[in-house]
Coordinates of C-alpha atoms in Angstrom, one line a residue:
X1 CA -66.8 42.2 -129.0
X2 CA -67.6 40.5 -132.3
X3 CA -64.9 40.6 -135.0
X4 CA -64.4 38.7 -138.3
X5 CA -61.5 36.3 -138.8
X6 CA -59.4 38.7 -140.9
X7 CA -59.5 41.3 -138.1
X8 CA -58.5 38.8 -135.5
X9 CA -55.6 37.7 -137.6
X10 CA -54.6 41.3 -138.0
X11 CA -54.8 41.9 -134.3
X12 CA -52.7 38.7 -133.7
X13 CA -50.1 39.8 -136.0
X14 CA -49.9 43.3 -134.5
X15 CA -49.7 41.7 -131.0
X16 CA -47.0 39.3 -132.1
X17 CA -44.9 42.2 -133.5
X18 CA -45.4 44.2 -130.3
X19 CA -44.5 41.2 -128.2
X20 CA -41.3 40.6 -130.1
X21 CA -40.3 44.2 -129.7
X22 CA -40.9 44.3 -125.9
X23 CA -39.9 40.8 -124.9
X24 CA -43.3 39.8 -123.5
X25 CA -44.5 36.2 -123.4
X26 CA -47.9 35.6 -125.0
X27 CA -50.7 33.2 -124.6
X28 CA -53.8 32.3 -126.6
X29 CA -56.7 30.5 -125.1
X30 CA -59.7 29.1 -127.0
X31 CA -62.7 28.8 -124.6
X32 CA -64.5 26.6 -127.1
X33 CA -61.9 23.8 -127.2
X34 CA -60.0 24.5 -124.0
X35 CA -56.8 24.7 -126.0
X36 CA -54.2 27.1 -124.6
X37 CA -51.1 28.1 -126.7
X38 CA -48.0 29.6 -125.1
X39 CA -45.2 31.1 -126.9
X40 CA -41.5 30.4 -126.2
X41 CA -41.1 33.3 -123.8
X42 CA -44.2 32.5 -121.8
X43 CA -43.1 28.9 -121.4
X44 CA -39.6 30.0 -120.3
X45 CA -41.1 32.3 -117.8
X46 CA -43.1 29.5 -116.2
X47 CA -40.2 27.1 -116.5
X48 CA -42.0 24.8 -119.1
X49 CA -40.5 22.8 -121.9
X50 CA -42.0 23.2 -125.4
X51 CA -43.7 19.8 -125.1
X52 CA -45.4 20.3 -121.8
X53 CA -49.2 20.5 -122.4
X54 CA -50.9 23.6 -121.0
X55 CA -54.6 24.1 -120.4
X56 CA -56.4 26.6 -118.2
X57 CA -56.3 24.2 -115.3
X58 CA -52.6 23.4 -115.8
X59 CA -52.0 27.2 -115.8
X60 CA -54.0 27.7 -112.6
X61 CA -52.0 24.9 -110.8
X62 CA -48.8 26.8 -111.4
X63 CA -50.3 30.0 -109.8
X64 CA -49.3 30.5 -106.2
X65 CA -52.0 29.1 -103.9
X66 CA -52.5 32.5 -102.2
X67 CA -53.2 34.1 -105.6
X68 CA -55.0 31.2 -107.3
X69 CA -58.6 32.1 -106.4
X70 CA -58.2 35.7 -107.3
X71 CA -56.6 34.9 -110.7
X72 CA -59.3 32.3 -111.5
X73 CA -62.1 34.7 -110.6
X74 CA -60.6 37.4 -112.9
X75 CA -60.3 35.0 -115.8
X76 CA -63.9 33.9 -115.4
X77 CA -65.1 37.5 -115.3
X78 CA -63.2 38.3 -118.5
X79 CA -64.8 35.4 -120.3
X80 CA -68.4 36.4 -119.5
X81 CA -70.4 38.4 -122.0
X82 CA -71.5 40.8 -119.3
X83 CA -67.9 41.0 -118.0
X84 CA -65.3 43.6 -118.7
X85 CA -63.8 41.7 -121.6
X86 CA -60.3 42.3 -120.4
X87 CA -57.9 40.8 -117.9
X88 CA -55.2 42.6 -115.9
X89 CA -53.5 41.2 -112.7
X90 CA -50.3 40.6 -110.9
X91 CA -49.8 37.2 -109.3
X92 CA -47.1 34.8 -108.1
X93 CA -46.2 31.6 -109.9
X94 CA -44.3 28.5 -108.8
X95 CA -41.3 27.8 -111.0
X96 CA -38.1 25.8 -110.8
X97 CA -36.3 29.1 -109.9
X98 CA -38.7 29.6 -107.0
X99 CA -41.6 32.0 -106.6
X100 CA -41.7 34.7 -109.2
X101 CA -44.1 37.7 -109.7
X102 CA -45.7 38.2 -113.1
X103 CA -48.0 40.7 -114.6
X104 CA -50.6 39.4 -117.1
X105 CA -52.9 41.4 -119.4
X106 CA -55.4 39.9 -121.8
X107 CA -58.5 40.6 -124.0
X108 CA -61.5 38.4 -124.8
X109 CA -63.1 38.3 -128.2
X110 CA -66.8 37.2 -128.6
X111 CA -68.8 36.0 -131.6
X112 CA -72.1 37.6 -132.8
X113 CA -74.0 35.6 -130.2
X114 CA -71.9 36.9 -127.4
X115 CA -69.9 33.7 -126.9
X116 CA -66.2 34.0 -126.1
X117 CA -64.1 32.7 -129.0
X118 CA -60.5 33.8 -128.2
X119 CA -58.7 35.0 -125.0
X120 CA -55.4 36.6 -125.9
X121 CA -52.8 38.1 -123.7
X122 CA -49.3 38.8 -122.5
X123 CA -47.3 37.9 -119.4
X124 CA -44.1 39.4 -118.1
X125 CA -41.8 38.8 -115.2
X126 CA -42.2 41.8 -112.7
X127 CA -40.5 40.2 -109.7
X128 CA -37.8 42.9 -109.3
X129 CA -40.4 45.6 -109.7
X130 CA -42.8 44.1 -107.2
X131 CA -40.0 43.5 -104.7
X132 CA -38.9 47.1 -105.1
X133 CA -42.5 48.2 -104.5
X134 CA -42.8 46.0 -101.5
X135 CA -39.6 47.4 -100.1
X136 CA -40.9 50.9 -100.6
X137 CA -44.2 50.0 -98.9
X138 CA -42.3 48.3 -96.1
X139 CA -40.2 51.4 -95.6
X140 CA -43.2 53.6 -95.6
X141 CA -44.9 51.4 -93.1
X142 CA -41.8 51.3 -90.9
X143 CA -41.7 55.1 -91.1
X144 CA -45.3 55.5 -90.2
X145 CA -45.0 53.0 -87.3
X146 CA -41.9 54.8 -86.1
X147 CA -43.6 58.2 -86.3
X148 CA -46.7 56.9 -84.5
X149 CA -44.6 55.3 -81.7
X150 CA -42.5 58.5 -81.1
X151 CA -42.9 60.4 -77.9
X152 CA -42.2 63.6 -79.9
X153 CA -44.8 65.3 -82.0
X154 CA -44.2 65.3 -85.8
X155 CA -45.7 67.2 -88.7
X156 CA -44.5 68.0 -92.3
X157 CA -45.3 70.9 -94.6
X158 CA -44.8 71.2 -98.3
X159 CA -43.5 74.3 -100.1
X160 CA -46.9 76.0 -99.9
X161 CA -46.9 75.5 -96.1
X162 CA -49.6 72.9 -96.4
X163 CA -49.7 70.2 -93.8
X164 CA -49.0 66.9 -95.5
X165 CA -48.4 64.6 -92.5
X166 CA -48.8 64.4 -88.8
X167 CA -48.5 61.8 -86.1
X168 CA -50.7 60.9 -83.2
X169 CA -48.5 62.6 -80.6
X170 CA -48.8 65.9 -82.6
X171 CA -52.6 65.6 -82.5
X172 CA -52.4 65.2 -78.8
X173 CA -49.9 68.0 -78.1
X174 CA -51.5 70.5 -80.6
X175 CA -55.1 69.7 -79.9
X176 CA -56.0 69.1 -83.5
X177 CA -57.3 66.1 -85.6
X178 CA -55.2 64.8 -88.4
X179 CA -58.1 64.3 -90.8
X180 CA -59.2 67.9 -90.3
X181 CA -55.7 69.4 -90.6
X182 CA -53.8 67.6 -93.4
X183 CA -54.2 69.4 -96.7
X184 CA -54.8 72.8 -95.0
X185 CA -52.2 75.5 -94.7
X186 CA -50.3 75.9 -91.4
X187 CA -51.9 79.4 -91.0
X188 CA -55.4 78.0 -91.4
X189 CA -54.8 75.4 -88.6
X190 CA -52.7 77.7 -86.4
X191 CA -53.6 81.3 -87.2
X192 CA -52.0 82.7 -84.0
X193 CA -48.6 81.6 -85.4
X194 CA -48.5 84.4 -87.9
X195 CA -45.8 86.8 -87.0
X196 CA -44.6 84.7 -84.1
X197 CA -41.1 83.6 -83.1
X198 CA -42.0 80.2 -84.5
X199 CA -42.6 81.6 -88.0
X200 CA -39.3 83.4 -87.9
X201 CA -37.4 80.1 -87.1
X202 CA -39.3 78.2 -89.8
X203 CA -38.5 80.8 -92.5
X204 CA -34.9 80.9 -91.4
X205 CA -34.7 77.1 -91.9
X206 CA -36.1 77.5 -95.4
X207 CA -33.8 80.4 -96.3
X208 CA -30.7 78.7 -95.0
X209 CA -31.6 75.2 -96.2
X210 CA -30.2 73.8 -93.0
X211 CA -31.9 72.2 -89.9
X212 CA -32.3 74.2 -86.8
X213 CA -33.1 73.4 -83.2
X214 CA -34.6 75.9 -80.8
X215 CA -36.9 76.5 -77.8
X216 CA -39.9 78.7 -78.2
X217 CA -42.9 80.0 -76.1
X218 CA -46.1 79.6 -78.0
X219 CA -47.9 82.6 -76.4
X220 CA -51.5 81.7 -77.3
X221 CA -51.2 78.5 -75.2
X222 CA -48.6 79.8 -72.8
X223 CA -46.6 76.5 -73.5
X224 CA -42.9 76.0 -74.1
X225 CA -41.8 73.7 -76.9
X226 CA -38.4 72.3 -78.0
X227 CA -38.4 72.2 -81.8
X228 CA -36.2 70.6 -84.5
X229 CA -37.0 71.7 -88.0
X230 CA -35.5 70.0 -91.1
X231 CA -35.8 71.3 -94.7
X232 CA -36.5 68.7 -97.5
X233 CA -35.6 68.6 -101.2
X234 CA -39.2 69.5 -102.3
X235 CA -39.0 72.9 -100.6
X236 CA -40.9 72.1 -97.5
X237 CA -39.8 71.0 -94.1
X238 CA -40.4 68.5 -91.3
X239 CA -40.8 69.4 -87.6
X240 CA -40.2 67.3 -84.5
X241 CA -41.2 68.8 -81.2
X242 CA -42.1 68.1 -77.6
X243 CA -43.6 70.1 -74.7
X244 CA -41.0 71.3 -72.2
X245 CA -43.3 73.6 -70.2
X246 CA -42.9 71.5 -67.0
X247 CA -39.2 71.3 -67.5
X248 CA -39.1 75.1 -67.9
X249 CA -41.1 75.5 -64.7
X250 CA -38.8 73.2 -62.8
X251 CA -35.9 75.2 -64.1
X252 CA -37.4 78.4 -62.8
X253 CA -38.2 76.7 -59.5
X254 CA -34.6 75.5 -59.3
X255 CA -33.3 79.0 -60.0
X256 CA -35.6 80.3 -57.2
X257 CA -34.4 77.5 -54.9
X258 CA -30.8 78.6 -55.6
X259 CA -31.7 82.1 -54.8
X260 CA -33.4 80.9 -51.6
X261 CA -30.3 78.9 -50.7
X262 CA -28.2 82.0 -51.0
X263 CA -30.4 84.8 -49.6
X264 CA -33.8 83.4 -48.3
X265 CA -34.7 81.1 -45.5
X266 CA -32.2 79.2 -43.5
X267 CA -31.7 75.9 -45.4
X268 CA -29.9 72.6 -44.8
X269 CA -30.0 69.2 -46.5
X270 CA -29.4 65.9 -44.8
X271 CA -28.8 62.5 -46.5
X272 CA -30.6 59.3 -45.7
X273 CA -28.3 58.9 -42.6
X274 CA -29.2 62.4 -41.4
X275 CA -25.7 63.7 -42.2
X276 CA -25.3 67.3 -43.3
X277 CA -24.6 67.6 -47.1
X278 CA -25.6 71.3 -47.6
X279 CA -25.8 74.3 -45.3
X280 CA -26.5 77.9 -46.3
X281 CA -25.4 81.1 -44.7
X282 CA -28.6 81.9 -42.9
X283 CA -28.5 78.5 -41.3
X284 CA -25.1 79.2 -39.9
X285 CA -26.3 82.6 -38.5
X286 CA -29.6 81.3 -36.9
X287 CA -28.2 78.1 -35.4
X288 CA -24.8 79.6 -34.7
X289 CA -23.0 76.6 -36.2
X290 CA -20.2 77.0 -38.7
X291 CA -20.7 75.2 -42.0
X292 CA -17.4 73.3 -41.9
X293 CA -18.3 72.0 -38.5
X294 CA -21.6 70.6 -39.6
X295 CA -21.0 69.1 -43.1
X296 CA -20.5 65.3 -43.0
X297 CA -21.7 65.1 -39.4
X298 CA -25.0 63.6 -38.1
X299 CA -27.7 66.1 -37.3
X300 CA -28.4 64.6 -33.9
X301 CA -24.7 64.9 -33.0
X302 CA -24.6 68.6 -33.9
X303 CA -27.8 69.3 -32.1
X304 CA -28.0 66.7 -29.3
X305 CA -31.0 68.4 -27.6
X306 CA -33.2 67.3 -30.5
X307 CA -32.3 63.6 -30.3
X308 CA -35.2 62.8 -28.0
X309 CA -38.3 60.8 -28.8
X310 CA -40.5 63.7 -27.6
X311 CA -38.8 66.2 -29.8
X312 CA -40.7 67.4 -32.8
X313 CA -37.5 67.6 -34.7
X314 CA -36.8 63.9 -34.1
X315 CA -40.4 62.8 -34.8
X316 CA -41.0 64.9 -37.9
X317 CA -37.6 64.4 -39.5
X318 CA -37.9 60.7 -39.2
X319 CA -41.4 60.8 -40.6
X320 CA -40.1 62.7 -43.7
X321 CA -37.4 60.1 -44.3
X322 CA -39.4 57.0 -43.5
X323 CA -42.8 58.0 -45.1
X324 CA -41.5 60.3 -47.8
X325 CA -44.0 63.0 -47.0
X326 CA -43.5 66.8 -46.4
X327 CA -44.1 68.2 -43.0
X328 CA -44.7 71.6 -41.5
X329 CA -44.3 72.5 -37.8
X330 CA -43.2 75.1 -35.2
X331 CA -40.9 74.1 -32.4
X332 CA -38.9 75.7 -29.6
X333 CA -35.2 75.0 -29.4
X334 CA -34.3 75.7 -25.7
X335 CA -30.4 75.8 -26.0
X336 CA -30.7 78.9 -28.3
X337 CA -34.0 80.2 -26.8
X338 CA -35.2 80.1 -30.4
X339 CA -38.7 79.4 -31.9
X340 CA -38.4 77.9 -35.5
X341 CA -41.0 77.6 -38.2
X342 CA -39.9 74.5 -40.1
X343 CA -40.9 73.1 -43.6
X344 CA -39.2 69.8 -44.4
X345 CA -39.3 67.8 -47.7
X346 CA -38.1 64.4 -48.8
X347 CA -35.3 64.4 -51.4
X348 CA -34.9 62.1 -54.4
X349 CA -31.8 60.6 -52.7
X350 CA -33.9 59.5 -49.7
X351 CA -32.7 62.4 -47.4
X352 CA -34.4 65.6 -46.2
X353 CA -34.3 69.2 -47.2
X354 CA -35.2 71.6 -44.4
X355 CA -36.3 75.3 -44.7
X356 CA -36.8 77.2 -41.5
X357 CA -37.0 80.7 -40.1
X358 CA -36.8 82.4 -36.7
X359 CA -40.4 83.2 -35.5
X360 CA -39.4 83.9 -31.9
X361 CA -40.7 87.4 -31.8
X362 CA -44.1 86.4 -33.3
X363 CA -44.4 83.5 -30.9
X364 CA -43.6 85.6 -27.8
X365 CA -46.1 88.2 -28.9
X366 CA -48.7 85.5 -29.4
X367 CA -48.0 83.9 -26.0
X368 CA -48.3 87.4 -24.4
X369 CA -51.6 88.0 -26.1
X370 CA -52.9 84.6 -25.1
X371 CA -51.8 85.0 -21.5
X372 CA -53.4 88.5 -21.3
X373 CA -56.6 87.2 -22.7
X374 CA -56.6 84.3 -20.3
X375 CA -56.0 86.7 -17.4
X376 CA -58.7 89.1 -18.5
X377 CA -61.1 86.3 -19.1
X378 CA -60.6 84.3 -15.9
X379 CA -59.3 86.7 -13.3
X380 CA -62.0 89.4 -14.0
X381 CA -64.9 87.0 -13.7
X382 CA -64.8 86.7 -9.9
X383 CA -64.9 90.5 -9.1
X384 CA -67.4 91.0 -11.9
X385 CA -69.7 88.3 -10.4
X386 CA -69.5 90.1 -7.0
X387 CA -70.5 93.4 -8.7
X388 CA -73.4 91.8 -10.5
X389 CA -74.6 90.1 -7.3
X390 CA -74.4 93.3 -5.4
X391 CA -76.4 95.3 -8.0
X392 CA -79.1 92.6 -8.0
X393 CA -79.4 92.9 -4.3
X394 CA -79.6 96.7 -4.4
X395 CA -82.2 96.6 -7.1
X396 CA -84.5 94.7 -4.7
X397 CA -84.2 97.4 -2.1
X398 CA -87.4 99.5 -2.1
X399 CA -86.1 102.3 0.2
X400 CA -83.4 103.5 -2.4
X401 CA -84.1 106.8 -4.0
X402 CA -84.7 107.1 -7.7
X403 CA -81.3 108.8 -8.4
X404 CA -79.5 106.0 -6.6
X405 CA -81.6 103.3 -8.2
X406 CA -80.8 104.8 -11.7
X407 CA -77.1 104.6 -10.9
X408 CA -77.4 101.0 -9.8
X409 CA -79.2 100.1 -13.0
X410 CA -76.4 101.7 -15.0
X411 CA -73.9 99.6 -13.0
X412 CA -76.0 96.4 -13.7
X413 CA -76.1 97.2 -17.4
X414 CA -72.4 97.8 -17.6
X415 CA -71.7 94.6 -15.7
X416 CA -73.8 92.6 -18.1
X417 CA -71.9 94.1 -21.1
X418 CA -68.6 93.3 -19.3
X419 CA -69.8 89.8 -18.7
X420 CA -70.5 89.4 -22.4
X421 CA -67.1 90.7 -23.4
X422 CA -65.3 88.4 -20.9
X423 CA -67.4 85.4 -22.2
X424 CA -66.3 86.4 -25.8
X425 CA -62.7 86.5 -24.6
X426 CA -62.9 83.1 -23.1
X427 CA -64.5 81.6 -26.2
X428 CA -61.8 83.3 -28.4
X429 CA -59.1 81.8 -26.2
X430 CA -60.6 78.4 -26.4
X431 CA -61.1 78.6 -30.2
X432 CA -57.6 80.0 -31.0
X433 CA -55.2 78.4 -28.5
X434 CA -57.2 75.8 -26.5
X435 CA -58.6 72.5 -27.6
X436 CA -61.6 74.0 -29.3
X437 CA -64.9 75.2 -28.0
X438 CA -66.5 72.3 -26.1
X439 CA -70.0 71.2 -27.1
X440 CA -72.7 69.3 -25.1
X441 CA -74.9 67.9 -27.8
X442 CA -78.4 66.6 -27.3
X443 CA -81.5 66.1 -29.4
X444 CA -83.3 69.4 -29.9
X445 CA -85.6 71.4 -32.3
X446 CA -84.0 74.4 -33.9
X447 CA -87.3 76.2 -34.4
X448 CA -88.1 76.0 -30.7
X449 CA -84.7 77.2 -29.7
X450 CA -84.8 80.2 -32.1
X451 CA -88.2 81.2 -30.9
X452 CA -87.1 81.0 -27.3
X453 CA -84.0 83.1 -28.0
X454 CA -85.9 85.7 -29.9
X455 CA -88.2 86.3 -26.9
X456 CA -85.2 87.9 -25.2
X457 CA -85.3 90.8 -27.8
X458 CA -89.1 91.3 -27.5
X459 CA -88.7 93.6 -24.4
X460 CA -86.1 95.9 -26.0
X461 CA -87.2 95.6 -29.7
X462 CA -90.9 94.8 -29.6
X463 CA -92.2 93.5 -32.9
X464 CA -88.9 94.0 -34.7
X465 CA -87.9 90.3 -35.1
X466 CA -90.0 88.0 -37.3
X467 CA -89.6 84.3 -37.4
X468 CA -90.6 81.9 -40.1
X469 CA -90.2 78.1 -39.7
X470 CA -90.9 76.2 -42.9
X471 CA -92.4 72.7 -42.7
X472 CA -89.8 70.0 -42.4
X473 CA -87.4 68.3 -40.1
X474 CA -85.7 70.9 -37.8
X475 CA -84.5 68.6 -35.1
X476 CA -80.8 67.6 -34.7
X477 CA -77.9 66.7 -32.4
X478 CA -76.7 70.2 -31.3
X479 CA -75.6 72.1 -28.2
X480 CA -78.7 74.3 -27.4
X481 CA -76.7 76.8 -25.3
X482 CA -74.1 77.4 -28.0
X483 CA -76.7 77.6 -30.8
X484 CA -78.7 80.1 -28.7
X485 CA -75.4 82.1 -28.5
X486 CA -75.2 81.9 -32.4
X487 CA -78.8 83.1 -32.8
X488 CA -78.5 85.9 -30.2
X489 CA -75.3 87.2 -31.7
X490 CA -76.7 87.2 -35.3
X491 CA -80.0 88.8 -34.4
X492 CA -78.4 91.3 -32.1
X493 CA -75.9 92.2 -34.8
X494 CA -78.8 92.7 -37.3
X495 CA -80.8 94.9 -34.9
X496 CA -77.7 97.0 -34.0
X497 CA -76.4 97.6 -37.6
X498 CA -79.6 97.3 -39.7
X499 CA -82.3 99.7 -40.5
X500 CA -83.8 101.2 -37.3
X501 CA -87.4 100.6 -38.4
X502 CA -87.4 97.6 -40.8
X503 CA -87.9 94.2 -39.2
X504 CA -85.2 91.5 -38.9
X505 CA -86.4 88.4 -40.6
X506 CA -85.3 85.0 -39.3
X507 CA -86.1 81.8 -41.2
X508 CA -85.5 78.1 -40.5
X509 CA -85.8 75.5 -43.3
X510 CA -84.8 71.9 -43.9
X511 CA -82.5 71.3 -46.9
X512 CA -81.5 67.6 -47.4
X513 CA -79.5 66.5 -44.4
X514 CA -79.1 70.0 -43.1
X515 CA -81.1 72.6 -41.2
X516 CA -80.6 76.1 -42.6
X517 CA -81.0 79.3 -40.5
X518 CA -81.0 82.7 -42.1
X519 CA -81.0 86.2 -40.5
X520 CA -81.7 89.1 -42.8
X521 CA -81.8 92.8 -42.1
X522 CA -82.4 95.8 -44.3
X523 CA -80.2 98.9 -44.2
X524 CA -76.9 100.1 -45.5
X525 CA -75.0 97.1 -47.0
X526 CA -71.6 96.0 -45.8
X527 CA -68.9 97.4 -48.0
X528 CA -67.6 94.8 -50.5
X529 CA -64.1 95.2 -49.3
X530 CA -65.2 94.3 -45.7
X531 CA -67.2 91.2 -46.5
X532 CA -64.1 88.8 -46.7
X533 CA -63.0 90.0 -43.2
X534 CA -66.4 90.1 -41.5
X535 CA -65.6 87.0 -39.4
X536 CA -62.1 88.1 -38.5
X537 CA -61.5 88.6 -34.7
X538 CA -61.3 92.1 -33.2
X539 CA -63.1 93.6 -36.2
X540 CA -65.8 96.1 -35.4
X541 CA -68.7 96.1 -37.8
X542 CA -69.7 99.4 -39.3
X543 CA -73.2 100.7 -38.8
X544 CA -75.4 103.2 -37.0
X545 CA -74.2 102.5 -33.4
X546 CA -75.6 99.9 -31.2
X547 CA -73.8 97.6 -28.9
X548 CA -70.1 98.2 -28.2
X549 CA -67.7 95.2 -27.8
X550 CA -64.4 93.7 -28.7
X551 CA -65.3 92.7 -32.3
X552 CA -65.4 89.0 -31.4
X553 CA -69.1 88.3 -31.9
X554 CA -69.1 87.1 -35.5
X555 CA -65.8 85.3 -35.1
X556 CA -67.2 83.3 -32.2
X557 CA -70.4 82.6 -34.2
X558 CA -68.3 81.2 -37.0
X559 CA -66.3 79.0 -34.6
X560 CA -69.4 77.7 -32.9
X561 CA -71.0 76.8 -36.3
X562 CA -67.8 75.0 -37.4
X563 CA -67.7 73.2 -34.1
X564 CA -71.1 71.7 -35.1
X565 CA -69.7 70.7 -38.5
X566 CA -71.6 73.4 -40.2
X567 CA -70.8 76.5 -42.3
X568 CA -71.8 80.2 -42.2
X569 CA -71.7 82.7 -45.1
X570 CA -72.8 86.3 -45.6
X571 CA -74.0 88.3 -48.6
X572 CA -75.0 92.0 -48.6
X573 CA -76.5 94.3 -51.2
X574 CA -78.8 97.4 -51.4
X575 CA -81.7 95.3 -52.8
X576 CA -81.5 92.3 -50.6
X577 CA -80.0 93.7 -47.4
X578 CA -77.5 91.7 -45.3
X579 CA -78.1 88.0 -45.0
X580 CA -76.2 85.6 -42.8
X581 CA -76.8 81.9 -43.7
X582 CA -76.0 79.1 -41.2
X583 CA -76.0 75.5 -42.4
X584 CA -76.0 72.8 -39.7
X585 CA -75.9 69.0 -40.3
X586 CA -78.7 67.4 -38.3
X587 CA -76.7 64.3 -37.5
X588 CA -73.3 64.0 -35.9
X589 CA -70.6 63.0 -38.5
X590 CA -66.9 62.1 -38.0
X591 CA -66.0 65.4 -39.7
X592 CA -68.2 67.3 -37.2
X593 CA -66.5 65.6 -34.3
X594 CA -63.1 66.4 -35.7
X595 CA -63.9 70.0 -36.4
X596 CA -65.3 70.5 -32.9
X597 CA -62.0 69.5 -31.4
X598 CA -59.8 71.6 -33.6
X599 CA -61.6 75.0 -34.0

């Protein structure tokens, strides 16, 4: 600005009077001569004697090195015509009393040509104020760092229920972002909280003006939280919380376990030395051992018959303790003529918790069934083979009358059906209780096998079965006899239960590493409630008659496909009909070998 000398003098006088009233030090710098005048208060502030010369460079040397460049830059800017024309800064100075903080404010005056002529200002010691501000900032920083490092979630609301703060853990637990939530009301961010138990607790905190701790289920998320709410002097409140859903679930599981211990399965717990530390009432009843006779004793001493290397109890209980893994097994305990179904789990203390139940009746029923099936399957084959051989010989006799020949044909047909049923029983026995259905794999073409198998149906169902083999690789490592059994069962099932006129469509395609076989028939769809059980053993498929059997055909088909490492599925609808899809890997994998030995 450009001002005359009288105005400058008036400004100086006004400034002097103001300075004397407020206790500020003043300085007056002449940019033209470099002369810098300091009053008594300014010199005392910098620790200078009245005779110490002071120029701009002398002043800058007394500014703390870390603030020197910033202060010098602001001074130069204030002295430029295009600059702001004023100066305001806080900086540190070096004095005989140590480092002090000062606040300086100044104004530049310019002549008519825009050249600076005077640079006047004030300076005051603000050390205590700055230190106080630094302490506040440090406290705020420590608070922010503490909130960010907390494992609990935190948020704060003002008197209008607006979110004013939130830590990172709250963002994670609540699934919201801080920058999108702070400044909005609680109801805007969490509208489902209106009318909830959470709101009731928060309003109670505000009404009572006292902190409150509680557990609450936030229904929209089905999550449990432990919450501590604290009111503040401004009418709002702060909330600390953490998710206790897993803890709640563990508590429920514990309560269930206590109930099981009292009323459920037989239970006992062993320590790491296999000593009894807990026995429930059902364990006493099943194993006929009194609790007081077992507690503190070693399991192998109480039940010496189990202390053998070939005993499952010995092997599996040691595995639980040594490998810290759960196990599940069935085992027969001869001294009590008792079959037990056992589930054993490692405990945190290095011991073992055992849950078991008496399955003797079920095991005996299963053994009886398996023996019966074995007898039916094996012991009937010899007489049946004699019947079949005799009928074949009779059918070659030309001198037999037609009535007799008709009877022989009926015997032959019945013998064939019985042979199929016995073969199914044998396969069922192998699949369910044996070592699995054996396979004799060799290189073969699936299309050739399907075509040969379908030829068997051409005599009884001429023109009813249509085959489509898409281009691609259809060769694989399979058992041709067993796959022929799969194809025969699926096609026979489709002919027996599908539409009496519509054709059965069979397709073979290559899909990646697999060959896919589908068998589709029109007709009444399989009821939806029957589809999940269609491969269960001894289930008769519904339909319009057809072959009669034991209901093992589709079960055996499934087991044969699994033995090859493949899969089978079925879908059925009015529009599409009933479609069985078999997927077979063309190469032998480790999984296929394993499945063929366990089906």
